mmCIF file of C-alpha atoms in Angstrom:
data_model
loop_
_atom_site.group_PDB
_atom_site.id
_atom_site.type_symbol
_atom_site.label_atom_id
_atom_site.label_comp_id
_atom_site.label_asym_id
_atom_site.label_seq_id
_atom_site.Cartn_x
_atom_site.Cartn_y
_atom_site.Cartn_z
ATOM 1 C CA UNK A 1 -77.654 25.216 -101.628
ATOM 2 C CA UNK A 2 -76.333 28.625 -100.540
ATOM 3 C CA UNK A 3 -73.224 28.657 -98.956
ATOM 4 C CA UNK A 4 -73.081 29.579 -94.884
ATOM 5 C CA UNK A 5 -72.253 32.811 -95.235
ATOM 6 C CA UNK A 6 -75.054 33.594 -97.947
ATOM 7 C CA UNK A 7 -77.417 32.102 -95.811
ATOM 8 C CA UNK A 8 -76.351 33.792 -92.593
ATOM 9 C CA UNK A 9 -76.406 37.265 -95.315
ATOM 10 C CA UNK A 10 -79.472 36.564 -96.064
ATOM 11 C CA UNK A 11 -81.217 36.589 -92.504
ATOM 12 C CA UNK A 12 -79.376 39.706 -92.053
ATOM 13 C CA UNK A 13 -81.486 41.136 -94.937
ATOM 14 C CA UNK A 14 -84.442 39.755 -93.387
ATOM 15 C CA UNK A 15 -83.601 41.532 -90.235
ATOM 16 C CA UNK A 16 -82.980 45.045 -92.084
ATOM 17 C CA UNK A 17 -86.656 44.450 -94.177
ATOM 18 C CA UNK A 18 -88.438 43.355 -91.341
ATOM 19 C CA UNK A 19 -87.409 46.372 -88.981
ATOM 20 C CA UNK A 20 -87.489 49.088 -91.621
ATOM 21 C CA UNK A 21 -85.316 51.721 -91.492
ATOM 22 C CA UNK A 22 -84.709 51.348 -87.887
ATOM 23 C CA UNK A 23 -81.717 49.091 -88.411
ATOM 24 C CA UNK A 24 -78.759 50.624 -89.801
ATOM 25 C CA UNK A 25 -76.193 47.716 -90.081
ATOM 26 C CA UNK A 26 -75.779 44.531 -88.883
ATOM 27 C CA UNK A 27 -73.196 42.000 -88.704
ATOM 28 C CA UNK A 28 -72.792 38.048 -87.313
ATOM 29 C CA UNK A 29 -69.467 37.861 -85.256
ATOM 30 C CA UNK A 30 -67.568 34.821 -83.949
ATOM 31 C CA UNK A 31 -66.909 34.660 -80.070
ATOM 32 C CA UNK A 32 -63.058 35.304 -81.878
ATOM 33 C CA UNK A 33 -64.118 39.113 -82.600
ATOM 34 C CA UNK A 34 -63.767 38.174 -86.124
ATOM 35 C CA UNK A 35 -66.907 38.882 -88.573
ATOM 36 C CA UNK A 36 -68.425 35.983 -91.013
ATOM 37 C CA UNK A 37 -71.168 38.300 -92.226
ATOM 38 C CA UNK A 38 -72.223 42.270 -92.490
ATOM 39 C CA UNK A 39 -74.124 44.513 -93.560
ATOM 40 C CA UNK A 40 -72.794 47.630 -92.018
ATOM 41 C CA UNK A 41 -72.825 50.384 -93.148
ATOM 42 C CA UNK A 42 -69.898 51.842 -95.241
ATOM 43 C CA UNK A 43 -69.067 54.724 -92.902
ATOM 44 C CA UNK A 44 -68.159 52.180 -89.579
ATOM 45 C CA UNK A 45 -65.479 49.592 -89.878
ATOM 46 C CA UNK A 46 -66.998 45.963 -89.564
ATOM 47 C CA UNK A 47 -63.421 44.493 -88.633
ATOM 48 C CA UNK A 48 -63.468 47.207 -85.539
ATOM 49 C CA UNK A 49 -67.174 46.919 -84.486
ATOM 50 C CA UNK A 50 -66.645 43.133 -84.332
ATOM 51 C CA UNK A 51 -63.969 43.341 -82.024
ATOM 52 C CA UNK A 52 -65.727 45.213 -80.043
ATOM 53 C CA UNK A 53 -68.830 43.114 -80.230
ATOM 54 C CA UNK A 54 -67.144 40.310 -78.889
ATOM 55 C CA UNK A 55 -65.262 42.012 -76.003
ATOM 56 C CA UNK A 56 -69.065 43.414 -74.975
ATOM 57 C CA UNK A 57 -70.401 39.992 -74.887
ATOM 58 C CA UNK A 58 -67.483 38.680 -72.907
ATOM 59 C CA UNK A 59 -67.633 41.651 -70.149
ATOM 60 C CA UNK A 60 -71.337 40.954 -70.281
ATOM 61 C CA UNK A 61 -71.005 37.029 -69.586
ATOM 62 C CA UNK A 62 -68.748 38.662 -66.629
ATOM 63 C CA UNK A 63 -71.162 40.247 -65.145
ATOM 64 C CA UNK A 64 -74.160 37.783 -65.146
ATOM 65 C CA UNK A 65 -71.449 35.313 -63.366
ATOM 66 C CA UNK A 66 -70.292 37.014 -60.876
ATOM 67 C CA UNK A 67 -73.864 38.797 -60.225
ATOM 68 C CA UNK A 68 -74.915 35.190 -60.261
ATOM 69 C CA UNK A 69 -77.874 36.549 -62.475
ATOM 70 C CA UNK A 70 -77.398 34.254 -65.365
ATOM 71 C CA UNK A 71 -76.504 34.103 -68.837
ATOM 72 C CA UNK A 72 -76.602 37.258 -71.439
ATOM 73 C CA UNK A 73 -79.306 37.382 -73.347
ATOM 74 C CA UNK A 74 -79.589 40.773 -74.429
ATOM 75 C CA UNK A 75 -76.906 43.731 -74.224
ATOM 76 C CA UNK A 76 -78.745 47.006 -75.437
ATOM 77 C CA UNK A 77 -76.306 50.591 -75.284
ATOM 78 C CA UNK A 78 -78.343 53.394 -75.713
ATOM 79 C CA UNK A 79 -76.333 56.239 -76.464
ATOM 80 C CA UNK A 80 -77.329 59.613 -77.436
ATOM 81 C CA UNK A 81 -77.431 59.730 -81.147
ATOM 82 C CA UNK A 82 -77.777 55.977 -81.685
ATOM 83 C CA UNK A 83 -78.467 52.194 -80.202
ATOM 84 C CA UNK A 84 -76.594 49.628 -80.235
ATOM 85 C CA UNK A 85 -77.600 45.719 -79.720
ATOM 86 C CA UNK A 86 -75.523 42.486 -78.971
ATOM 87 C CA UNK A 87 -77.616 39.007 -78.759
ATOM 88 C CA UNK A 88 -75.818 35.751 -78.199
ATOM 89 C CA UNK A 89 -76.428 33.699 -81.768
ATOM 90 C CA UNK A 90 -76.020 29.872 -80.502
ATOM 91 C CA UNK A 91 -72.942 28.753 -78.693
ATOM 92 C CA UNK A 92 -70.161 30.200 -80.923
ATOM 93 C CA UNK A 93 -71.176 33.195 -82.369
ATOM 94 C CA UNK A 94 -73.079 36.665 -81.343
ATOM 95 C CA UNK A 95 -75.468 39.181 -83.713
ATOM 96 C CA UNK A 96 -74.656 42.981 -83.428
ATOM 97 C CA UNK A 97 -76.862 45.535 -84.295
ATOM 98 C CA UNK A 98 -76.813 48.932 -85.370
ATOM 99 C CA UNK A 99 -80.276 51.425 -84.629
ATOM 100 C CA UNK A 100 -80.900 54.726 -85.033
ATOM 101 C CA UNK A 101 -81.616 56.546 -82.131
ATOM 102 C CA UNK A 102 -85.621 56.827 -82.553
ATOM 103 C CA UNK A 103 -85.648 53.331 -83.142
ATOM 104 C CA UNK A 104 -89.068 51.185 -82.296
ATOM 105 C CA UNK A 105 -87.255 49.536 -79.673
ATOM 106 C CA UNK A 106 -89.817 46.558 -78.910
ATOM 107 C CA UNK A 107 -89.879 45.255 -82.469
ATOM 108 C CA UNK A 108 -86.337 45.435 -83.121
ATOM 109 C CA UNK A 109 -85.503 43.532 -80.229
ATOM 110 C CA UNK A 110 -88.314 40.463 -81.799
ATOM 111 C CA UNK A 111 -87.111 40.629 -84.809
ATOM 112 C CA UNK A 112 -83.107 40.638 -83.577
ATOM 113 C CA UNK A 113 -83.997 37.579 -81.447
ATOM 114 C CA UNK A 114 -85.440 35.574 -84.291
ATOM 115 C CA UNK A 115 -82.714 36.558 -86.513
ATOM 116 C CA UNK A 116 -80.225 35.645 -83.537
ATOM 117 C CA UNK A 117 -81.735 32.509 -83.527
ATOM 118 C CA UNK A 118 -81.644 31.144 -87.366
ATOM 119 C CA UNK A 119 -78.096 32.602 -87.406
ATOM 120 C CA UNK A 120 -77.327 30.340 -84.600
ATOM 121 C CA UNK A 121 -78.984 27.144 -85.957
ATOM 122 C CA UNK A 122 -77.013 27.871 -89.465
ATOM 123 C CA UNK A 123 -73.742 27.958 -87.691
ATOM 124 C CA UNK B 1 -58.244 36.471 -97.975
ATOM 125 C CA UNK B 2 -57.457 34.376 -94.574
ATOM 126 C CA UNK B 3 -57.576 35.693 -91.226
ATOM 127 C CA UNK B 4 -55.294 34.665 -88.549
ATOM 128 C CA UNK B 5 -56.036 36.094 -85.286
ATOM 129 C CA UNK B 6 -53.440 36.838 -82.957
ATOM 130 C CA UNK B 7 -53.300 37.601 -79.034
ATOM 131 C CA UNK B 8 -50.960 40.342 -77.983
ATOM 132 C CA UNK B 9 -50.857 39.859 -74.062
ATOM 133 C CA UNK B 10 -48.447 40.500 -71.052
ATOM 134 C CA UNK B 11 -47.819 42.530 -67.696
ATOM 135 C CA UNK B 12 -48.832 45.719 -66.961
ATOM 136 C CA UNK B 13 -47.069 48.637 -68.843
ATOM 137 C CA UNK B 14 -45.028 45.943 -70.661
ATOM 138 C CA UNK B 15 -45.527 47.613 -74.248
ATOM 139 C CA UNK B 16 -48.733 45.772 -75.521
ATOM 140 C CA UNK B 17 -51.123 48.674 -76.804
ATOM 141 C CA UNK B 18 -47.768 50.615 -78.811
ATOM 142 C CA UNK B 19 -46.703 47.074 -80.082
ATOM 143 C CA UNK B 20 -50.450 47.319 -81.957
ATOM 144 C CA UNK B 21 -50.430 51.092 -82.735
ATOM 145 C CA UNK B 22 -47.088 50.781 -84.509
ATOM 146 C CA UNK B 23 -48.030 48.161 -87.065
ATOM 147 C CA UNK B 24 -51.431 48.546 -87.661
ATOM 148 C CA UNK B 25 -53.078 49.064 -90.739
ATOM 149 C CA UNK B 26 -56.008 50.992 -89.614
ATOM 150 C CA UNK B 27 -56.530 53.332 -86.925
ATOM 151 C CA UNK B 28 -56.232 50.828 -83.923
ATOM 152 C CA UNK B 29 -59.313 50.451 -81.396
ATOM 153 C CA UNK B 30 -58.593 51.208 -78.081
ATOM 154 C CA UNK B 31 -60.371 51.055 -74.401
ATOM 155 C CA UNK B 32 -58.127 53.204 -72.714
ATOM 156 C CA UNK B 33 -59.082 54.448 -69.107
ATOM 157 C CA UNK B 34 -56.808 57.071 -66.682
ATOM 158 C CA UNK B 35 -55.414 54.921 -64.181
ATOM 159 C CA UNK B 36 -56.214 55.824 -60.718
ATOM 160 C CA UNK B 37 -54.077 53.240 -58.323
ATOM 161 C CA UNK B 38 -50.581 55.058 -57.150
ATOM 162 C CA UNK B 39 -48.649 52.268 -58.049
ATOM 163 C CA UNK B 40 -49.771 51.613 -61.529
ATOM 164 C CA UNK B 41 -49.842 55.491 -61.783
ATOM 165 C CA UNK B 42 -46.184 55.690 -61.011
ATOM 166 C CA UNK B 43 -46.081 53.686 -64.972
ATOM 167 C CA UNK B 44 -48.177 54.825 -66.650
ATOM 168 C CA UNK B 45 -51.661 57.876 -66.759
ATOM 169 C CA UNK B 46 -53.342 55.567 -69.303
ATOM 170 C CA UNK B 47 -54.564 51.676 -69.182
ATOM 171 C CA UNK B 48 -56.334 49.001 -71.364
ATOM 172 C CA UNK B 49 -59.444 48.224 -69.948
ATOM 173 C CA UNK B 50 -60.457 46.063 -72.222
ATOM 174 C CA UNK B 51 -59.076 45.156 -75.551
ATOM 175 C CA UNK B 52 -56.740 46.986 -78.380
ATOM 176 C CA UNK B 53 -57.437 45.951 -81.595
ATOM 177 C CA UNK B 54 -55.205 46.426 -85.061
ATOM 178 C CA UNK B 55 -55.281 44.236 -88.455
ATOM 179 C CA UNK B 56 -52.050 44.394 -90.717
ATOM 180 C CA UNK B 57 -52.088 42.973 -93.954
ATOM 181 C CA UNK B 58 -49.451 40.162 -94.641
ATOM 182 C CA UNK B 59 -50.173 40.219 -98.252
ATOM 183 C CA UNK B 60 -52.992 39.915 -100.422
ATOM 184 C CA UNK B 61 -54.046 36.466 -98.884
ATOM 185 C CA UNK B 62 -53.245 37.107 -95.535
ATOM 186 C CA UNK B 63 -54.165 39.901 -92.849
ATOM 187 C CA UNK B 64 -53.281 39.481 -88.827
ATOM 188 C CA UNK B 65 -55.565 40.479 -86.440
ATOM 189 C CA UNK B 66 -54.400 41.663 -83.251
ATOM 190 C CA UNK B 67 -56.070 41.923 -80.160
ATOM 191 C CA UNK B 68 -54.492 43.399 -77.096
ATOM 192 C CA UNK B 69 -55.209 42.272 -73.527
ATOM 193 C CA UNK B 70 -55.240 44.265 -70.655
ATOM 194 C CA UNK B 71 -52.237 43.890 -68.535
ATOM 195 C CA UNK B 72 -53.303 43.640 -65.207
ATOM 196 C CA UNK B 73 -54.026 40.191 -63.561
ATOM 197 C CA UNK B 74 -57.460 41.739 -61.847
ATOM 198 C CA UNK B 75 -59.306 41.534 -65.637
ATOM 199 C CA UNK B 76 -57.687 37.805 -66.455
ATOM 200 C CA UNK B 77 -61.406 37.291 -67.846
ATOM 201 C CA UNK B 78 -60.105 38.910 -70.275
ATOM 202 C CA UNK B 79 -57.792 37.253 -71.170
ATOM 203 C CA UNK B 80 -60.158 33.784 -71.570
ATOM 204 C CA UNK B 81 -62.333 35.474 -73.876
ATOM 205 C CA UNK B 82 -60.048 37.400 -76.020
ATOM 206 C CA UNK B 83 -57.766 33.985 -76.194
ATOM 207 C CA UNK B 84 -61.404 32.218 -78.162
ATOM 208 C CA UNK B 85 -59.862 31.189 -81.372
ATOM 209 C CA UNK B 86 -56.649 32.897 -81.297
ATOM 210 C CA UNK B 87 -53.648 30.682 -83.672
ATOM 211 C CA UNK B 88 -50.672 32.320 -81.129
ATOM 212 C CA UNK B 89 -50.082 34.618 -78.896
ATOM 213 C CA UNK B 90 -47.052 37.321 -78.190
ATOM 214 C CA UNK B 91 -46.082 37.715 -74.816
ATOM 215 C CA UNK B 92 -44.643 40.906 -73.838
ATOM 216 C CA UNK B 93 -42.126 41.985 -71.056
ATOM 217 C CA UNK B 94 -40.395 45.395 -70.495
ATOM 218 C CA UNK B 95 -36.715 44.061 -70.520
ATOM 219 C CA UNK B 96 -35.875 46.881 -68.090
ATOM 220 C CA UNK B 97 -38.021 45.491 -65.246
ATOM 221 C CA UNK B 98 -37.325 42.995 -63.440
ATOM 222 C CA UNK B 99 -40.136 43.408 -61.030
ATOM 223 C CA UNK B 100 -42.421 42.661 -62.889
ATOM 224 C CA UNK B 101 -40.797 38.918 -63.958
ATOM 225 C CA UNK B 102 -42.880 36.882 -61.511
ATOM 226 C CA UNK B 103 -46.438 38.483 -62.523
ATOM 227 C CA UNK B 104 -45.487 37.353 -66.316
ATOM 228 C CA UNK B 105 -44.453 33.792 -65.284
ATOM 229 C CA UNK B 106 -47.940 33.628 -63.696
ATOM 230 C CA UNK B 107 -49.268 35.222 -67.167
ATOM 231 C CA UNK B 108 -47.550 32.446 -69.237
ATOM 232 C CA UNK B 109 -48.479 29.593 -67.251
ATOM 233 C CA UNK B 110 -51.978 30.912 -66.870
ATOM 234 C CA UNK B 111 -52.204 31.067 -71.175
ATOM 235 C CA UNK B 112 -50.599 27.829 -71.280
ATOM 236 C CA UNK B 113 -54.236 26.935 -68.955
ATOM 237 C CA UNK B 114 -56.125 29.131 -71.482
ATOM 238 C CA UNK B 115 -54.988 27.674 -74.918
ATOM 239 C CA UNK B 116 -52.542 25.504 -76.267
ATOM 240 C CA UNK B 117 -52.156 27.925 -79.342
ATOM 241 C CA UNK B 118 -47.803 28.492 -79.350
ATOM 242 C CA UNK B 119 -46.563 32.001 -78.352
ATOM 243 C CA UNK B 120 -43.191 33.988 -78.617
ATOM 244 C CA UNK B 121 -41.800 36.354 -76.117
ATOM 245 C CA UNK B 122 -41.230 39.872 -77.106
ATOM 246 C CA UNK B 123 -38.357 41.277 -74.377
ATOM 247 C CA UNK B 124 -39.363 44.924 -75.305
ATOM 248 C CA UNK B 125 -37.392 47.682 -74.623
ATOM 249 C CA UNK B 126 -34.127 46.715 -76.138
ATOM 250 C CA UNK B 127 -33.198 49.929 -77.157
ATOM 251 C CA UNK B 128 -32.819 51.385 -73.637
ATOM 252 C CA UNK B 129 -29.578 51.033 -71.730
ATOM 253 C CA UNK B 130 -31.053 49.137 -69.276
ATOM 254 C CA UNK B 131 -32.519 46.117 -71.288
ATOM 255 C CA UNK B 132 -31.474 43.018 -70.020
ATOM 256 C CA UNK B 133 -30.539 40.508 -72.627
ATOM 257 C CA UNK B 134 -33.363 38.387 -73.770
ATOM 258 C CA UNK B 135 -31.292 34.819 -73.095
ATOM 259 C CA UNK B 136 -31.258 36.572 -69.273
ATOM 260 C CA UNK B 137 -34.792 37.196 -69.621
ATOM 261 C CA UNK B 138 -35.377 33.345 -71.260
ATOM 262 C CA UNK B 139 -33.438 32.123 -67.848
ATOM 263 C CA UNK B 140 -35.208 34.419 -65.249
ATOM 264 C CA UNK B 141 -38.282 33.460 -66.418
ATOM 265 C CA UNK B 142 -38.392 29.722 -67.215
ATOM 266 C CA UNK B 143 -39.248 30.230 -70.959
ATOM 267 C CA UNK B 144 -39.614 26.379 -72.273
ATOM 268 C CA UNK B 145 -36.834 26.034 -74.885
ATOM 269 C CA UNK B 146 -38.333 25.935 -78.181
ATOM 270 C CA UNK B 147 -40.297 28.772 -77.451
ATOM 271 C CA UNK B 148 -38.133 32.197 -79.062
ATOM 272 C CA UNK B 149 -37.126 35.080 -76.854
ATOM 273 C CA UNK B 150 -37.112 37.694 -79.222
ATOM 274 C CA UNK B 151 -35.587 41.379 -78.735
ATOM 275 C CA UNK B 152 -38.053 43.707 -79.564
ATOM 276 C CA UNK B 153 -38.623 47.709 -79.765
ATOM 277 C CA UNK B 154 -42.656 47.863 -79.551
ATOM 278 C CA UNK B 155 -42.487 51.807 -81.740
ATOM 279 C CA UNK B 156 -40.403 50.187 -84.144
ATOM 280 C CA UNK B 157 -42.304 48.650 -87.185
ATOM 281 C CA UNK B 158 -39.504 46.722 -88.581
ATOM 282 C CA UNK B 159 -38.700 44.962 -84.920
ATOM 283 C CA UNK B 160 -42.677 44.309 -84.587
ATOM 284 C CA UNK B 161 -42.871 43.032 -87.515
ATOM 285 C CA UNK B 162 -39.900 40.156 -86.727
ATOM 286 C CA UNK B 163 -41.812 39.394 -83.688
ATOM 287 C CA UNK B 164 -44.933 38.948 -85.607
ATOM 288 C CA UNK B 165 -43.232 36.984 -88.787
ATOM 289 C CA UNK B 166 -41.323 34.271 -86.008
ATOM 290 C CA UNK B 167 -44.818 33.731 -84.767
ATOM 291 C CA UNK B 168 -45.958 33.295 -88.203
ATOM 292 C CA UNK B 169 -43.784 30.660 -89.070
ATOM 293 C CA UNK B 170 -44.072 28.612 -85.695
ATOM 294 C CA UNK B 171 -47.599 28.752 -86.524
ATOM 295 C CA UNK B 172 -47.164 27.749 -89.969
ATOM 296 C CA UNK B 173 -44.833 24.989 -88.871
ATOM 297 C CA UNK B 174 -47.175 23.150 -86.200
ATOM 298 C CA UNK B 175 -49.993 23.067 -89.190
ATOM 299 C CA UNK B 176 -47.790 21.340 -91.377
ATOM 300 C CA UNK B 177 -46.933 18.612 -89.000
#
């Protein structure tokens, strides 16, 4: 049996083979800030992108409270040379996800959800 | 390698974001915004809008991370979620203000709501003239007695590092018991 983190490593992979070369990196974050498993890429610092990851999704669960709108679901920052996704991953932990900035948009966000999804129900 | 996370929290302008810049490892992450209200201005240009963050390496089994909170009481939210999972916290004070005493008891008893992780006082500042002692600071504001009062100069490594360390080992202490 492969241990959590392989596991959690491995639907990372999935993620990165289903979306092609949309997806640059990847990582599964606690709620902490702190990273259990990445695959970013070598030229951004996991330890700092997970940080912020985890202050986005707080700000975020902000927002739908006091907009009364609901809980986060989806946090996508389009910037101008690059995207950037953050998708609750059951109660405790959060998927971040690196795209390039001509990214197929509409399939990433399916196949971020899914992978969202099995990383919650491993953790 | 094990990874302790560690809240570094307090008032406004009390120290928090230089406490992290002196002793991190790598290039800290920081959400700083220019601050626009005339009071806070009268501090301070720059402010923490959302986190700092800083890891330092213990040694080869151990690294800190440290996450700064934003000072002021408006983004206490803050505060909750940067708390998640945190083994201690450091509060800080600027020894040399007195003011701002009341808005850090309300800090510490609002942690104390947030988590019942321990926590050290840092009374920053010590190096100015005006520092008030840290037993003063213990007294003025109502720090339990088993929690340390330490003096601290948040741009120097070595006093950071005590700070840090005297968490360590209260942290170290209530997982042996």
């Amino acid at each position: 049996m492969a241990s959590r983190q392989e596991q959690i490593i491995a639907v990372i992979d999935q993620l990165m083979t289903n979306a092609g070369a949309d997806v640059v990196g990847a990582a599964a974050v606690g709620l902490d800030g702190i990273a259990f498993a990445s695959r970013m890429s070598a030229d951004v610092s996991t330890e700092r992108v997970a940080a912020v990851a985890a202050t986005i999704m707080g700000v975020t669960r902000r927002v739908g409270g006091e907009l009364k709108i609901g809980s986060a679901e989806e946090i996508i920052i389009k910037a101008n040379k690059g995207l950037f996704m953050v998708l609750p991953a059951g109660e405790q932990s959060l998927l971040a996800v690196n795209l390039r900035q001509d990214a197929n948009l509409g399939l990433v966000r399916l196949e971020a959800r899914d992978a969202a999804r099995a990383i919650g129900q491993i953790v | 390698m094990q990874i302790l996370k560690i809240v570094i929290t307090g008032p406004y302008a009390a120290g928090k974001s230089q406490f992290i810049r002196t002793i991190s490892d790598i290039e800290p992450v920081s959400t700083d915004y220019a601050v626009t209200l005339d009071e806070e201005r009268a501090l301070k240009r720059e402010t923490t809008v959302a986190l700092d963050f800083g890891t330092i390496a213990i040694n080869d089994r151990l690294s800190l991370y440290l996450f700064g909170t934003p000072g002021q009481e408006r983004f206490d939210f803050m505060w909750e979620h940067l708390a998640i999972g945190a083994l201690g916290y450091v509060v800080m004070v600027d020894s040399c203000r007195p003011a701002h005493f009341p808005e850090t008891q309300r800090l510490i008893a609002r942690f104390a709501e947030i988590t019942d992780a321990p926590f050290v006082v840092a009374a920053n500042k010590q190096d100015d003239q005006a520092a008030l002692p840290p037993a003063y600071i213990r007294r003025r504001l109502g720090v339990p007695a088993d929690t340390p009062v330490l003096p601290c100069v948040a741009t120097d490594r070595a006093s950071v590092k005590q700070v840090l360390l005297t968490l360590l080992q209260i942290i170290a202490a209530q997982v042996q018991d």
